[in-house]
Coordinates of C-alpha atoms and ligand atoms in Angstrom, one line a residue:
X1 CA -28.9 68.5 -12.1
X2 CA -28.7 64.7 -12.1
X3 CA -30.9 64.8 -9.5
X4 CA -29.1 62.2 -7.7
X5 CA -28.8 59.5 -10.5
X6 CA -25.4 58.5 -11.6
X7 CA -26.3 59.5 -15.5
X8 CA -28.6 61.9 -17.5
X9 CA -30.1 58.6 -19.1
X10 CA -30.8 56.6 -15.5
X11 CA -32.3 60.1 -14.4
X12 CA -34.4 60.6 -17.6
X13 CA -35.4 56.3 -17.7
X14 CA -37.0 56.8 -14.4
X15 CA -39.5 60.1 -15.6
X16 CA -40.6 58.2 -17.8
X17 CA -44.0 57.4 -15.8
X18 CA -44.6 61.4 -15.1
X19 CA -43.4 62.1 -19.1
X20 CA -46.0 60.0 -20.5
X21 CA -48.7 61.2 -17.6
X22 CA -47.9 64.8 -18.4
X23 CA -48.4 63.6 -22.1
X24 CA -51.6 61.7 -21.8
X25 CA -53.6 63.2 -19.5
X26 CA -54.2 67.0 -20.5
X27 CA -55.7 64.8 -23.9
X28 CA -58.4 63.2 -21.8
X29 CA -61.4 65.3 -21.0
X30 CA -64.8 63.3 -19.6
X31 CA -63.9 60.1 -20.6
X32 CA -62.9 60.8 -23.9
X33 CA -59.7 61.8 -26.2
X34 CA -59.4 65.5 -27.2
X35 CA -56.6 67.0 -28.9
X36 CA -57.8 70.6 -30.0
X37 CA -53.7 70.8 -31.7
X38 CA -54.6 68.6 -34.1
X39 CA -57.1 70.9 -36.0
X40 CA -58.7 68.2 -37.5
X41 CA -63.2 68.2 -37.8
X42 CA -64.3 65.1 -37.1
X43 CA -65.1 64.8 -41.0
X44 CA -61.5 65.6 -41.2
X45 CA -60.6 62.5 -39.5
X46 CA -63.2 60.1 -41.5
X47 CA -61.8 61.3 -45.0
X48 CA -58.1 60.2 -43.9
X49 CA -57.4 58.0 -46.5
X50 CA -53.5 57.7 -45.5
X51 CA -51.0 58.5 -42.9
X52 CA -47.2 59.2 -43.8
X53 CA -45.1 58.7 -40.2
X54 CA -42.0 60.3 -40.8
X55 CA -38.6 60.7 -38.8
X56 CA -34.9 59.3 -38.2
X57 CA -33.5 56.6 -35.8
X58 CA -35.7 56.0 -32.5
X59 CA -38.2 58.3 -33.4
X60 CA -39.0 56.5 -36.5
X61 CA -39.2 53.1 -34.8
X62 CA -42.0 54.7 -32.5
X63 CA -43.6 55.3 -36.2
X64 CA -43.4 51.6 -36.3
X65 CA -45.2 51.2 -33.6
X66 CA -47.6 53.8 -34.5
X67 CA -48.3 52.0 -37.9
X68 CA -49.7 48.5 -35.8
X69 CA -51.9 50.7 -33.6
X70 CA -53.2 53.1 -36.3
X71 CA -53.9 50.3 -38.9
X72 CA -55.3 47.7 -36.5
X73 CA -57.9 50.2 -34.3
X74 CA -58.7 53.0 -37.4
X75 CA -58.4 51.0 -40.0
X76 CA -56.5 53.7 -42.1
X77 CA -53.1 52.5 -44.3
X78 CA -50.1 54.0 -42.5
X79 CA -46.5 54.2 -44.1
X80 CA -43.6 54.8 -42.3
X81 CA -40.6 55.8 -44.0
X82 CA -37.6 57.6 -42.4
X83 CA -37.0 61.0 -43.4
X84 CA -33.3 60.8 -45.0
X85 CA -35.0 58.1 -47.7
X86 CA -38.5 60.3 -47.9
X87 CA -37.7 63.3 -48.7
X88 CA -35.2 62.1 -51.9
X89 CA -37.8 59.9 -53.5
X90 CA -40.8 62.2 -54.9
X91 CA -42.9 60.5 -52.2
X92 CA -46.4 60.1 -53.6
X93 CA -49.1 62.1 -51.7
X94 CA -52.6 62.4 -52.6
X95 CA -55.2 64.6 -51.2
X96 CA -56.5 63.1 -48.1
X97 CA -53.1 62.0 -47.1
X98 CA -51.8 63.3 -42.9
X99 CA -47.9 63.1 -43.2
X100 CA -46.8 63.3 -39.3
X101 CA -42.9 64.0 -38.5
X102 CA -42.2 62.8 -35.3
X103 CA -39.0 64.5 -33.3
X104 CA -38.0 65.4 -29.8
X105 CA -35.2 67.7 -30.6
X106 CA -37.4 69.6 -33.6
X107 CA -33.9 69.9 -35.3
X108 CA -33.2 67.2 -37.0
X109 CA -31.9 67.9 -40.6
X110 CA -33.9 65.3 -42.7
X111 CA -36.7 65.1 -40.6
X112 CA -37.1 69.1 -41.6
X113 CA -36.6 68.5 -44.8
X114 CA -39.1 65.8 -45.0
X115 CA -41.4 68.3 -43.9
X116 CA -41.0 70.6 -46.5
X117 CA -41.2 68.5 -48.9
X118 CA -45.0 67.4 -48.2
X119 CA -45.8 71.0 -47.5
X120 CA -44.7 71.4 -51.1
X121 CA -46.8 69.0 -52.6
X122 CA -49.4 70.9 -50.5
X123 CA -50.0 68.2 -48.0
X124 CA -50.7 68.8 -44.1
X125 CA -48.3 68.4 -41.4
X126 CA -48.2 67.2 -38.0
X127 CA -45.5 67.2 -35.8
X128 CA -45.0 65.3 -33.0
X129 CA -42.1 67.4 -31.0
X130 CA -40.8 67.5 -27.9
X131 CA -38.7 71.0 -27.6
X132 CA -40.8 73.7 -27.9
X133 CA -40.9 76.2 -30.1
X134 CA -38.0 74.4 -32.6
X135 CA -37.9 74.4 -36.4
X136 CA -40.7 71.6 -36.6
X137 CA -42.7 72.8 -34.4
X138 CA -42.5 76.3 -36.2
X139 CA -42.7 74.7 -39.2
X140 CA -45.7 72.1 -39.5
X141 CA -48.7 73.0 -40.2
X142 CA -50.4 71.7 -36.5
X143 CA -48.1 70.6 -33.4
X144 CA -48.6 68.0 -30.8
X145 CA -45.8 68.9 -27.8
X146 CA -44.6 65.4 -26.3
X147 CA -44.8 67.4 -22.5
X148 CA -41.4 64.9 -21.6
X149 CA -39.5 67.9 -20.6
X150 CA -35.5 68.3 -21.2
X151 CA -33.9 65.5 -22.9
X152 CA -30.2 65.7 -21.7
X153 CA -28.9 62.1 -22.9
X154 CA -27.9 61.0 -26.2
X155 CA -29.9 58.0 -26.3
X156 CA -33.0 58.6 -26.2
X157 CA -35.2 57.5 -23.6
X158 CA -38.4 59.5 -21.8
X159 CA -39.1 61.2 -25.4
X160 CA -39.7 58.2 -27.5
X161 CA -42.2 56.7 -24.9
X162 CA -44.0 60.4 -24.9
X163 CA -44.0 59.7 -29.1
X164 CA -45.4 56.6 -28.6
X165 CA -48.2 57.7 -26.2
X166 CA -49.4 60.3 -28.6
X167 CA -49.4 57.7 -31.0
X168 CA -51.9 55.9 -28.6
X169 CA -53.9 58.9 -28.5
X170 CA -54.2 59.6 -32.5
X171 CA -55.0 56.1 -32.8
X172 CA -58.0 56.0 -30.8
X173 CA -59.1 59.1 -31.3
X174 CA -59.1 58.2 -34.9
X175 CA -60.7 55.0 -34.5
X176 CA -63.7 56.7 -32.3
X177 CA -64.1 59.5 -34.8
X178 CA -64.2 56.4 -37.5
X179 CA -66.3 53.9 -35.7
X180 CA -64.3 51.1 -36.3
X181 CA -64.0 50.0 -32.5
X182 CA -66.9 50.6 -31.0
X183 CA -67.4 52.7 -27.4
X184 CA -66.8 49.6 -24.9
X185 CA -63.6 49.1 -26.7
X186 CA -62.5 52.8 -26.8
X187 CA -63.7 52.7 -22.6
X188 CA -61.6 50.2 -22.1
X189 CA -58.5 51.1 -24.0
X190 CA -58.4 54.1 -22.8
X191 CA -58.2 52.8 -19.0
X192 CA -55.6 50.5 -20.2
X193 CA -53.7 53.8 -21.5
X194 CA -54.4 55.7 -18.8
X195 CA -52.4 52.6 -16.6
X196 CA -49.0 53.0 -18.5
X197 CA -47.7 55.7 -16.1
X198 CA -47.9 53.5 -13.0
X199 CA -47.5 50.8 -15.2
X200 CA -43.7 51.9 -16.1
X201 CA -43.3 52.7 -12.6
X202 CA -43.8 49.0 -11.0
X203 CA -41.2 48.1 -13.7
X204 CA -38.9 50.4 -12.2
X205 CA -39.7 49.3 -8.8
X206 CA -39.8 45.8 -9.6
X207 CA -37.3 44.3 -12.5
X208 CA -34.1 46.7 -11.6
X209 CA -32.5 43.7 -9.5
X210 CA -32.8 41.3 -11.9
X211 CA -32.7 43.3 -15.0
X212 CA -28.4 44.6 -13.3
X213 CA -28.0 40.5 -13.1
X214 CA -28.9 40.1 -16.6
X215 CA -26.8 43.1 -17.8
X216 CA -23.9 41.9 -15.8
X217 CA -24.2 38.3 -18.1
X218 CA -24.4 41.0 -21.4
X219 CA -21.2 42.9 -20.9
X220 CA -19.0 39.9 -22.5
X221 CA -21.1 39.3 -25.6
X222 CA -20.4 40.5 -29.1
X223 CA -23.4 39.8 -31.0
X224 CA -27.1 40.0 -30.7
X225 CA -30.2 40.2 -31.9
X226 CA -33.5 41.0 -31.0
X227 CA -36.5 39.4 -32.6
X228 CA -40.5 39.8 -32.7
X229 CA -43.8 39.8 -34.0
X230 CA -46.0 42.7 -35.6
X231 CA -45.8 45.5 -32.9
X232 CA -42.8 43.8 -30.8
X233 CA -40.8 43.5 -34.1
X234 CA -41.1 47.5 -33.7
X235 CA -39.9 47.4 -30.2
X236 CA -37.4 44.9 -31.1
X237 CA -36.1 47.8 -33.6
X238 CA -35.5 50.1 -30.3
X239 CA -34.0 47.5 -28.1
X240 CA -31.4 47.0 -30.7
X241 CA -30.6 50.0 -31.3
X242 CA -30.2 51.4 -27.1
X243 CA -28.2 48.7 -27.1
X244 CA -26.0 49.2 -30.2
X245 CA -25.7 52.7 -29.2
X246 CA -24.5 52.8 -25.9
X247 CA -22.8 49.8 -25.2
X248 CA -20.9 49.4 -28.4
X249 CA -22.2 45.5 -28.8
X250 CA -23.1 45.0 -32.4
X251 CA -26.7 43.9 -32.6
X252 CA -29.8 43.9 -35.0
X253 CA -33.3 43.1 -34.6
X254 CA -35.5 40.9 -36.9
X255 CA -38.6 40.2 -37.3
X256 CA -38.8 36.9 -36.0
X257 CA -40.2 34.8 -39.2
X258 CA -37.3 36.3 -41.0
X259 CA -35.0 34.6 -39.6
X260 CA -34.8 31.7 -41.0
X261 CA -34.3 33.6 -44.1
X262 CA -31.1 34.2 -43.8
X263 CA -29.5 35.6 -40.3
X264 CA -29.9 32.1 -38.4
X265 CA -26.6 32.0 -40.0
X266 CA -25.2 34.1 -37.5
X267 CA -26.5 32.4 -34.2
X268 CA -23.9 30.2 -32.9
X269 CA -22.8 29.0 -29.3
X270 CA -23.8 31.8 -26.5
X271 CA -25.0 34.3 -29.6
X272 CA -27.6 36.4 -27.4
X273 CA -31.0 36.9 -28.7
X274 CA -33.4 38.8 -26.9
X275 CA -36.9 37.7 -28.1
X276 CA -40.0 40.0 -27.3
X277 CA -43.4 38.0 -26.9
X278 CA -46.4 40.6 -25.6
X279 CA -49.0 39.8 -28.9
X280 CA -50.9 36.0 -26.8
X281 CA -51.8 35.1 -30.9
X282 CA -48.9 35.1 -31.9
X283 CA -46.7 33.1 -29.0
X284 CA -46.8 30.0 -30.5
X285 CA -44.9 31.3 -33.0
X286 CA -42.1 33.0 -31.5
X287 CA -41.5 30.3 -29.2
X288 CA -41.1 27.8 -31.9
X289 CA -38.6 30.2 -33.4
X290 CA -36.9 30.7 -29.5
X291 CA -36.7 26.9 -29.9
X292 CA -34.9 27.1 -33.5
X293 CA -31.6 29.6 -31.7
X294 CA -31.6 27.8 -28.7
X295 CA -30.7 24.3 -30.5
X296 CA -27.7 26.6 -31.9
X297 CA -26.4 27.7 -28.7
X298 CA -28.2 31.0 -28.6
X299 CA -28.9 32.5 -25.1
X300 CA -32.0 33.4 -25.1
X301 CA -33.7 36.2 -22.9
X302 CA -37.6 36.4 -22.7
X303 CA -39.3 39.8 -22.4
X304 CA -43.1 39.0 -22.4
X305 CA -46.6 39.4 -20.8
X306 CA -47.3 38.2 -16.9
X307 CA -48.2 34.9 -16.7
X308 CA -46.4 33.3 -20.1
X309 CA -45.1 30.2 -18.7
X310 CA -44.6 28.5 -22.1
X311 CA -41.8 31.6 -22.9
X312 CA -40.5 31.1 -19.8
X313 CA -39.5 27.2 -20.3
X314 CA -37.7 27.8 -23.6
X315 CA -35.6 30.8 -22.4
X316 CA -33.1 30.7 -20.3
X317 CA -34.0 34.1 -18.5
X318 CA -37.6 36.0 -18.6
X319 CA -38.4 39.3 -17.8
X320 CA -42.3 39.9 -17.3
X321 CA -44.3 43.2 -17.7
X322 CA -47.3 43.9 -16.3
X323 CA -50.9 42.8 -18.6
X324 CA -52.1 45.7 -20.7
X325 CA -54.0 45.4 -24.2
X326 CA -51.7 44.4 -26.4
X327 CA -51.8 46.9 -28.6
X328 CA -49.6 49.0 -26.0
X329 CA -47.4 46.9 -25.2
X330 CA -44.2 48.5 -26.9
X331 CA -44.9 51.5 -23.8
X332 CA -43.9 48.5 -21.0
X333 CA -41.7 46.4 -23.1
X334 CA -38.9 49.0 -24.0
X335 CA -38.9 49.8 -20.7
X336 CA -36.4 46.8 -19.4
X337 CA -34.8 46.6 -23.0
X338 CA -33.7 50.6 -21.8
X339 CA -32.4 49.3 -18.4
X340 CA -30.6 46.3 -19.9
X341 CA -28.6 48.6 -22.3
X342 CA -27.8 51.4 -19.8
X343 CA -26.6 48.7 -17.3
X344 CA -24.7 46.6 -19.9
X345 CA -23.1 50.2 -20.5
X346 CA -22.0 50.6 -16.9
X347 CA -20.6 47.4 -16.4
X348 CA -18.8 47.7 -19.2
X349 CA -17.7 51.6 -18.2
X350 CA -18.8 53.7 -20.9
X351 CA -19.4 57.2 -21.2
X352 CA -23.1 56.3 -21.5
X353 CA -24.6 59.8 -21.6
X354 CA -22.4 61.0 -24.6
X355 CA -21.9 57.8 -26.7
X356 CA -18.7 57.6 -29.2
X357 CA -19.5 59.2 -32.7
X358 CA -22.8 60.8 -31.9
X359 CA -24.8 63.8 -31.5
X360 CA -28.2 64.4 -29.5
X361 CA -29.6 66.6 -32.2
X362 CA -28.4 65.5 -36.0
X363 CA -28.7 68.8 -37.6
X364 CA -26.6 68.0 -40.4
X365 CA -27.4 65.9 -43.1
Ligands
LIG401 C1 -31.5 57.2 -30.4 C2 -31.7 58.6 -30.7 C3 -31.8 59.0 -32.2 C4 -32.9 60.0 -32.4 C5 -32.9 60.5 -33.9 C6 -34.0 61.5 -34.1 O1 -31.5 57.0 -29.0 O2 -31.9 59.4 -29.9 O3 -31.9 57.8 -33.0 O4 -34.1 59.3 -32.2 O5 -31.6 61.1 -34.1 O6 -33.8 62.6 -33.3 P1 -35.1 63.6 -33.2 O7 -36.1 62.9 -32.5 O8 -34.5 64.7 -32.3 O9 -35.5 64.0 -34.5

């Protein structure tokens, strides 16, 4: 059932390019973005006047994500919040509000709750799900299936890049319906979207090799920290956490102008610190902090965009995925982040599928 890979997650890293296919394209009809689940009229969409992205642990950092896109291509204020602080605060929702839960089991205890909670204050809800036919999906209001298929692995891998692909999709449907790109821009964002699936797949054809000699330098190291800029601060969040997860190596990510605000503290000889760099604007400024750990002793590893020499001079090892707009970056970027956790986790021998202490569906509170 493996299908000859060594682990559920190896197996479920590599369908990722058919996951977020299967996802994408039955949304894309002549050219343009339809998603009849969504129930939404077009004056629907243009009265938005706020999105609520709900959910726990990975799925909440593709909210993250989601919030960069939404805001920067529809122009509508999005909050994320995770569901286990959301749904004990009296959130405050107004008419005109979208509150979207986002979960691949459909299970999860305080993502539910959330749910009910703006359904009591009489507010729509979307969910985002992967399992079909769950208590989510049952539940909300309209569904959007993530079409990744069985999730088998703790960690969490094929259904958060499905989640973050229908964020794509709400985000420029939104922003057509709006007119706040105009239709070159939608044309040519959505080729760039419809690119991810092969995308993913020349990064796993290409980086494995180097990506196993990376890991192999990981398996020592106690402490890390992965740091970024507007959307790859939200990728940063899922690096960190695949890699806390299932390799046991304590780690936490940053946004990289924070650090000097307090955790630069921690970096000392050989501390690594994996620094994302896919927005070109904002380069200049993650390489100056790169600069800052590396004078402490930091090693520093470089995921960024093709072609980023100036990253690649500062670090001591760069990984580089292939040009796409960069507001879906985080779809190519988590990609080797993944790879680098699950083969810091074999070389170090763990029980990668079924990590110490957790459970793949959290249906307690
Ligand atoms: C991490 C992971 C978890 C889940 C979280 C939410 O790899 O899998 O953080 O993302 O427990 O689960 P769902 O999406 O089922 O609500």
């Amino acid at each position: 059932e493996k299908g000859g890979y060594e682990h559920f997650m190896l197996k479920e890293i590599h369908e990722q390019p058919k996951a977020v296919r299967d996802t994408i394209m039955p949304r894309i009809r002549d050219n343009d973005i339809v998603i009849d689940e969504l129930n939404m009229s077009e004056e629907d969409i243009k009265n938005l006047k706020k999105i609520y992205i709900v959910a726990c642990g990975s799925a909440y950092h593709t909210g993250m994500t989601g919030k960069y896109v939404i805001e920067d291509l529809a122009r509508i204020p999005v909050e994320v919040d995770l569901a286990s602080e959301f749904r004990y605060r009296n959130p405050i929702l107004e008419k005109g509000t979208l509150t979207v839960i986002i979960s691949q089991s459909g299970e999860t205890a305080d993502s539910l709750a959330a749910l009910r909670e703006a359904k009591k204050q009489g507010i729509k809800v979307l969910g985002i799900v992967n399992v079909v036919g769950s208590s989510i999906a049952r539940e909300a209001d309209n569904v959007m299936y993530t079409w990744a298929g069985p999730e088998i692995a703790v960690a969490t891998t094929k259904a958060y890049s499905t989640q973050i692909a229908a964020l794509y999709l709400l985000a420029l449907r939104f922003a057509k319906v709006r007119g706040t790109i105009t239709e070159e821009r939608f044309d040519s964002l959505l080729q760039d979207l419809c690119k991810l699936p092969e995308q993913i797949q020349t990064i796993l054809d290409k980086n494995v090799t180097q990506i196993q000699y990376i890991a192999s330098k990981f398996v020592a190291v106690k402490d890390s920290f992965f740091i970024g800029r507007g959307v790859d601060y939200a990728t940063a969040l899922e690096g960190s956490l695949k890699l806390k997860e299932i390799s046991y190596i304590h780690s936490e990510a940053y946004p990289a102008g924070e650090l000097k605000h307090g955790p630069i503290a921690l970096i000392e000889e050989d501390t690594l610190v994996t620094a994302l760099l896919t927005q070109e604007s904002l380069y200049k400024k993650t390489i100056s902090n790169i600069v800052e750990v590396q004078s402490r002793g930091a090693f520093v590893l470089a995921v960024t965009n093709e072609g980023n020499e100036e990253a690649e001079k500062v670090s001591n090892m760069t990984i580089y995925i292939p040009t796409t707009d960069s507001h879906f970056t985080t779809s190519l970027a988590v990609i080797p982040l993944q790879l680098l956790s699950y083969y810091v986790s074999v070389g170090k021998g763990l029980d990668l599928d079924k990590p110490r202490n957790l459970a793949k569906s959290v249906t307690v509170e």
